[in-house]
């Protein structure tokens, strides 16, 4: 809603069944490949739904279609951007992307367990090549927090699903318009165990799930980065990129 209001775009939200694929003992573990299929179908549906829902007052400009996904959905939009949706979109935004499930459900469980065994907040063990990423032609924005590096999202778990580390994903992208922002909000170096780091990771991972959090987390910097990218790369506003935020761990912008 914030993107729709502040950028003047139509937003369609899709959802996958929030249950256990193939009986896996965890939620939201659907493979990214399936997200890509669903997103491609959603784009085609939007061409018809937007005029219908607005009584013909609005249509979809097929040259200005973007994807945005969070967590496993972040992995899903990246997969779709490099595969099923590659020729349908102009931009893709991946927030805290998790590639835990990629071509198959729970494909990289062991990698995510190994990642959580490395030092907290280090990003060590977060490198892995995913061939689909090299096929993305759209402008890309990646965002996460260092508070999610090597840390578990859910209580009593031994894996970090927000893997590979964002710099690894960024370095694999061949798009000439790619941006990355890794913040340092909520990081507490005094926490040294997975159990201590988990609630911090969870808070960092869910900042956008409430209206106040969406606008106020990190002094509003993360949402403003998203809005700036959308205006510049999807809508062609012509504005300059934001200045590097204070405390940014990773920060790169691209000319439009």
CSV table of C-alpha atoms in Angstrom, one decimal:
chain,number,residue,atom,x,y,z
A,1,UNK,CA,0.0,0.0,0.0
A,2,UNK,CA,2.9,2.4,0.8
A,3,UNK,CA,4.4,1.8,-2.6
A,4,UNK,CA,1.1,2.2,-4.3
A,5,UNK,CA,0.4,5.4,-2.5
A,6,UNK,CA,3.8,7.0,-2.8
A,7,UNK,CA,4.8,5.9,-6.2
A,8,UNK,CA,1.4,5.9,-7.9
A,9,UNK,CA,1.4,2.3,-9.1
A,10,UNK,CA,-1.0,-0.6,-9.0
A,11,UNK,CA,0.1,-3.4,-6.6
A,12,UNK,CA,-1.1,-7.0,-6.8
A,13,UNK,CA,-0.3,-9.2,-3.8
A,14,UNK,CA,-0.2,-13.0,-4.3
A,15,UNK,CA,0.1,-15.7,-1.7
A,16,UNK,CA,1.1,-19.3,-1.7
A,17,UNK,CA,-0.5,-21.9,0.6
A,18,UNK,CA,1.2,-21.4,4.0
A,19,UNK,CA,1.5,-25.0,4.8
A,20,UNK,CA,4.1,-27.8,4.5
A,21,UNK,CA,5.0,-28.8,0.9
A,22,UNK,CA,5.5,-32.5,0.5
A,23,UNK,CA,5.1,-32.9,4.3
A,24,UNK,CA,8.2,-31.0,5.1
A,25,UNK,CA,8.4,-30.1,8.9
A,26,UNK,CA,8.5,-26.3,8.3
A,27,UNK,CA,6.4,-23.5,6.9
A,28,UNK,CA,7.1,-21.4,3.8
A,29,UNK,CA,9.5,-23.9,2.3
A,30,UNK,CA,8.0,-23.9,-1.2
A,31,UNK,CA,10.7,-24.0,-3.9
A,32,UNK,CA,11.6,-20.7,-5.6
A,33,UNK,CA,10.9,-22.3,-9.0
A,34,UNK,CA,7.2,-22.6,-8.0
A,35,UNK,CA,7.2,-19.0,-7.0
A,36,UNK,CA,8.4,-18.1,-10.4
A,37,UNK,CA,5.5,-20.0,-12.0
A,38,UNK,CA,3.0,-18.3,-9.8
A,39,UNK,CA,4.4,-14.9,-10.4
A,40,UNK,CA,4.4,-15.3,-14.1
A,41,UNK,CA,0.7,-16.3,-13.9
A,42,UNK,CA,0.0,-13.3,-11.6
A,43,UNK,CA,1.5,-10.9,-14.1
A,44,UNK,CA,-0.7,-12.2,-16.9
A,45,UNK,CA,-3.7,-12.0,-14.6
A,46,UNK,CA,-2.9,-8.4,-13.6
A,47,UNK,CA,-3.3,-7.3,-17.2
A,48,UNK,CA,-7.0,-8.2,-16.9
A,49,UNK,CA,-7.6,-7.6,-13.2
A,50,UNK,CA,-6.4,-4.0,-13.0
A,51,UNK,CA,-8.8,-2.6,-15.6
A,52,UNK,CA,-11.6,-4.8,-14.1
A,53,UNK,CA,-11.0,-3.6,-10.6
A,54,UNK,CA,-10.8,0.0,-11.6
A,55,UNK,CA,-13.8,0.0,-14.0
A,56,UNK,CA,-11.5,0.7,-16.8
A,57,UNK,CA,-9.8,3.7,-15.2
A,58,UNK,CA,-6.4,2.1,-15.2
A,59,UNK,CA,-4.5,-0.4,-17.3
A,60,UNK,CA,-1.1,-2.1,-16.9
A,61,UNK,CA,1.8,-0.7,-18.7
A,62,UNK,CA,3.6,-3.9,-19.7
A,63,UNK,CA,6.9,-2.0,-20.0
A,64,UNK,CA,6.7,-1.1,-16.3
A,65,UNK,CA,6.1,-4.3,-14.4
A,66,UNK,CA,8.1,-5.0,-11.2
A,67,UNK,CA,8.4,-7.8,-8.7
A,68,UNK,CA,8.9,-7.4,-4.9
A,69,UNK,CA,9.3,-10.3,-2.5
A,70,UNK,CA,10.3,-10.9,1.1
A,71,UNK,CA,12.1,-13.9,2.7
A,72,UNK,CA,11.3,-17.0,0.7
A,73,UNK,CA,9.3,-14.7,-1.5
A,74,UNK,CA,12.5,-12.8,-2.0
A,75,UNK,CA,14.2,-15.9,-3.3
A,76,UNK,CA,11.1,-16.5,-5.4
A,77,UNK,CA,11.1,-13.2,-7.1
A,78,UNK,CA,14.8,-13.6,-7.9
A,79,UNK,CA,14.1,-17.0,-9.4
A,80,UNK,CA,11.2,-15.7,-11.4
A,81,UNK,CA,13.3,-12.7,-12.6
A,82,UNK,CA,15.9,-15.0,-14.0
A,83,UNK,CA,13.4,-17.6,-15.4
A,84,UNK,CA,9.7,-17.5,-16.0
A,85,UNK,CA,9.3,-13.7,-15.7
A,86,UNK,CA,12.6,-12.7,-17.3
A,87,UNK,CA,11.0,-11.1,-20.3
A,88,UNK,CA,8.0,-9.7,-18.4
A,89,UNK,CA,9.5,-7.4,-15.9
A,90,UNK,CA,11.6,-4.2,-15.6
A,91,UNK,CA,12.6,-4.4,-11.9
A,92,UNK,CA,12.8,-6.8,-9.1
A,93,UNK,CA,13.2,-6.1,-5.4
A,94,UNK,CA,14.3,-8.9,-3.0
A,95,UNK,CA,14.1,-8.2,0.7
A,96,UNK,CA,15.9,-10.6,3.1
A,97,UNK,CA,15.8,-13.3,0.3
A,98,UNK,CA,15.9,-16.9,1.4
A,99,UNK,CA,17.0,-19.5,-1.2
A,100,UNK,CA,16.6,-22.4,1.2
A,101,UNK,CA,14.3,-24.1,-1.4
A,102,UNK,CA,15.3,-23.4,-5.0
A,103,UNK,CA,14.8,-25.9,-7.7
A,104,UNK,CA,13.5,-28.4,-5.1
A,105,UNK,CA,11.8,-28.0,-1.8
A,106,UNK,CA,14.3,-27.7,1.1
A,107,UNK,CA,17.1,-28.2,-1.3
A,108,UNK,CA,19.8,-26.3,0.6
A,109,UNK,CA,18.9,-27.4,4.2
A,110,UNK,CA,22.5,-28.6,4.9
A,111,UNK,CA,24.0,-25.5,3.5
A,112,UNK,CA,21.8,-23.4,5.8
A,113,UNK,CA,22.8,-25.5,8.8
A,114,UNK,CA,26.5,-25.0,8.0
A,115,UNK,CA,25.9,-21.3,7.5
A,116,UNK,CA,24.5,-21.0,11.0
A,117,UNK,CA,27.6,-22.7,12.5
A,118,UNK,CA,29.8,-19.9,11.3
A,119,UNK,CA,30.4,-16.8,13.5
A,120,UNK,CA,27.3,-14.7,14.0
A,121,UNK,CA,26.9,-11.7,11.7
A,122,UNK,CA,30.0,-12.6,9.8
A,123,UNK,CA,28.5,-13.8,6.5
A,124,UNK,CA,31.0,-16.5,6.4
A,125,UNK,CA,29.8,-19.6,4.6
A,126,UNK,CA,27.3,-17.5,2.6
A,127,UNK,CA,28.8,-18.0,-0.9
A,128,UNK,CA,27.0,-20.2,-3.4
A,129,UNK,CA,26.4,-19.9,-7.1
A,130,UNK,CA,22.8,-20.0,-8.4
A,131,UNK,CA,22.8,-20.1,-12.2
A,132,UNK,CA,19.4,-18.5,-12.5
A,133,UNK,CA,20.7,-15.3,-11.1
A,134,UNK,CA,22.9,-14.8,-14.1
A,135,UNK,CA,19.9,-14.6,-16.3
A,136,UNK,CA,18.3,-11.6,-14.6
A,137,UNK,CA,18.0,-8.7,-17.1
A,138,UNK,CA,15.8,-6.5,-14.9
A,139,UNK,CA,17.1,-3.8,-12.6
A,140,UNK,CA,17.6,-5.4,-9.1
A,141,UNK,CA,17.5,-4.1,-5.6
A,142,UNK,CA,18.7,-6.4,-2.8
A,143,UNK,CA,18.2,-5.5,0.9
A,144,UNK,CA,18.8,-7.2,4.2
A,145,UNK,CA,20.4,-6.5,7.6
A,146,UNK,CA,23.6,-7.9,9.0
A,147,UNK,CA,21.5,-9.0,12.0
A,148,UNK,CA,20.3,-11.9,9.8
A,149,UNK,CA,23.8,-13.1,8.8
A,150,UNK,CA,24.4,-16.6,10.2
A,151,UNK,CA,21.4,-16.4,12.6
A,152,UNK,CA,18.3,-18.5,12.8
A,153,UNK,CA,14.9,-16.9,12.1
A,154,UNK,CA,12.8,-19.3,14.2
A,155,UNK,CA,13.2,-20.5,17.8
A,156,UNK,CA,14.8,-23.8,18.4
A,157,UNK,CA,16.2,-24.2,14.9
A,158,UNK,CA,19.8,-24.8,13.8
A,159,UNK,CA,19.7,-23.2,10.3
A,160,UNK,CA,19.7,-19.8,8.7
A,161,UNK,CA,17.3,-19.7,5.7
A,162,UNK,CA,18.4,-16.3,4.5
A,163,UNK,CA,21.2,-17.8,2.4
A,164,UNK,CA,23.3,-17.3,0.3
A,165,UNK,CA,24.6,-14.1,1.9
A,166,UNK,CA,23.4,-11.0,0.0
A,167,UNK,CA,26.9,-9.9,-1.3
A,168,UNK,CA,27.2,-13.4,-2.9
A,169,UNK,CA,23.8,-12.9,-4.7
A,170,UNK,CA,24.8,-9.4,-5.7
A,171,UNK,CA,28.1,-10.5,-7.2
A,172,UNK,CA,26.4,-13.1,-9.4
A,173,UNK,CA,24.0,-10.7,-11.0
A,174,UNK,CA,24.9,-9.7,-14.5
A,175,UNK,CA,22.3,-6.9,-14.8
A,176,UNK,CA,24.0,-3.6,-15.5
A,177,UNK,CA,21.5,-2.0,-13.0
A,178,UNK,CA,21.9,-3.7,-9.7
A,179,UNK,CA,21.8,-2.2,-6.2
A,180,UNK,CA,22.4,-3.5,-2.7
A,181,UNK,CA,21.8,-2.2,0.8
A,182,UNK,CA,22.8,-4.2,3.9
A,183,UNK,CA,22.1,-2.3,7.1
A,184,UNK,CA,23.4,-2.7,10.6
A,185,UNK,CA,20.2,-2.1,12.5
A,186,UNK,CA,19.6,-4.2,15.6
A,187,UNK,CA,22.9,-5.9,15.5
A,188,UNK,CA,24.0,-6.7,19.1
A,189,UNK,CA,27.6,-8.0,19.2
A,190,UNK,CA,27.2,-9.1,22.8
A,191,UNK,CA,24.9,-11.9,21.7
A,192,UNK,CA,27.1,-14.9,21.0
A,193,UNK,CA,24.7,-17.9,20.7
A,194,UNK,CA,22.1,-18.8,18.2
A,195,UNK,CA,19.4,-18.7,20.9
A,196,UNK,CA,20.4,-15.2,21.8
A,197,UNK,CA,20.6,-14.0,18.1
A,198,UNK,CA,17.3,-15.6,17.0
A,199,UNK,CA,14.9,-12.9,18.4
A,200,UNK,CA,17.1,-10.2,17.0
A,201,UNK,CA,17.1,-11.9,13.6
A,202,UNK,CA,13.3,-12.3,13.8
A,203,UNK,CA,12.8,-8.6,14.6
A,204,UNK,CA,15.1,-7.6,11.8
A,205,UNK,CA,13.3,-9.9,9.4
A,206,UNK,CA,9.8,-8.6,10.2
A,207,UNK,CA,10.2,-4.8,10.3
A,208,UNK,CA,7.8,-4.3,7.4
A,209,UNK,CA,4.9,-6.3,8.8
A,210,UNK,CA,3.3,-3.4,10.6
A,211,UNK,CA,2.4,0.1,9.3
A,212,UNK,CA,4.6,1.7,12.0
A,213,UNK,CA,7.5,-0.6,11.5
A,214,UNK,CA,7.3,-0.1,7.7
A,215,UNK,CA,7.7,3.6,8.0
A,216,UNK,CA,9.8,4.0,11.1
A,217,UNK,CA,12.3,1.1,11.2
A,218,UNK,CA,15.8,2.4,10.8
A,219,UNK,CA,14.6,6.0,10.8
A,220,UNK,CA,12.7,5.2,7.6
A,221,UNK,CA,15.8,4.5,5.6
A,222,UNK,CA,14.9,1.0,4.3
A,223,UNK,CA,11.5,1.9,3.0
A,224,UNK,CA,12.9,5.1,1.4
A,225,UNK,CA,15.6,3.0,-0.3
A,226,UNK,CA,12.8,0.8,-1.8
A,227,UNK,CA,10.8,3.8,-2.8
A,228,UNK,CA,13.8,5.6,-4.4
A,229,UNK,CA,14.7,2.5,-6.4
A,230,UNK,CA,11.1,2.1,-7.6
A,231,UNK,CA,10.8,5.6,-8.7
A,232,UNK,CA,14.1,5.7,-10.5
A,233,UNK,CA,14.2,2.3,-12.2
A,234,UNK,CA,10.5,1.3,-12.6
A,235,UNK,CA,8.9,4.7,-13.2
A,236,UNK,CA,11.9,6.6,-14.7
A,237,UNK,CA,11.7,9.6,-12.4
A,238,UNK,CA,15.2,10.8,-13.3
A,239,UNK,CA,16.1,11.6,-9.7
A,240,UNK,CA,19.5,10.9,-8.3
A,241,UNK,CA,20.1,7.8,-6.1
A,242,UNK,CA,20.1,8.3,-2.4
A,243,UNK,CA,23.3,9.0,-0.6
A,244,UNK,CA,24.9,6.1,1.3
A,245,UNK,CA,23.0,5.7,4.6
A,246,UNK,CA,25.0,6.0,7.8
A,247,UNK,CA,26.2,2.7,9.1
A,248,UNK,CA,25.5,0.8,5.8
A,249,UNK,CA,27.5,-2.4,5.7
A,250,UNK,CA,27.0,-2.8,1.9
A,251,UNK,CA,25.8,-0.1,-0.4
A,252,UNK,CA,25.9,0.2,-4.2
A,253,UNK,CA,23.6,2.1,-6.5
A,254,UNK,CA,23.3,2.1,-10.3
A,255,UNK,CA,22.5,4.8,-12.8
A,256,UNK,CA,19.1,4.6,-14.5
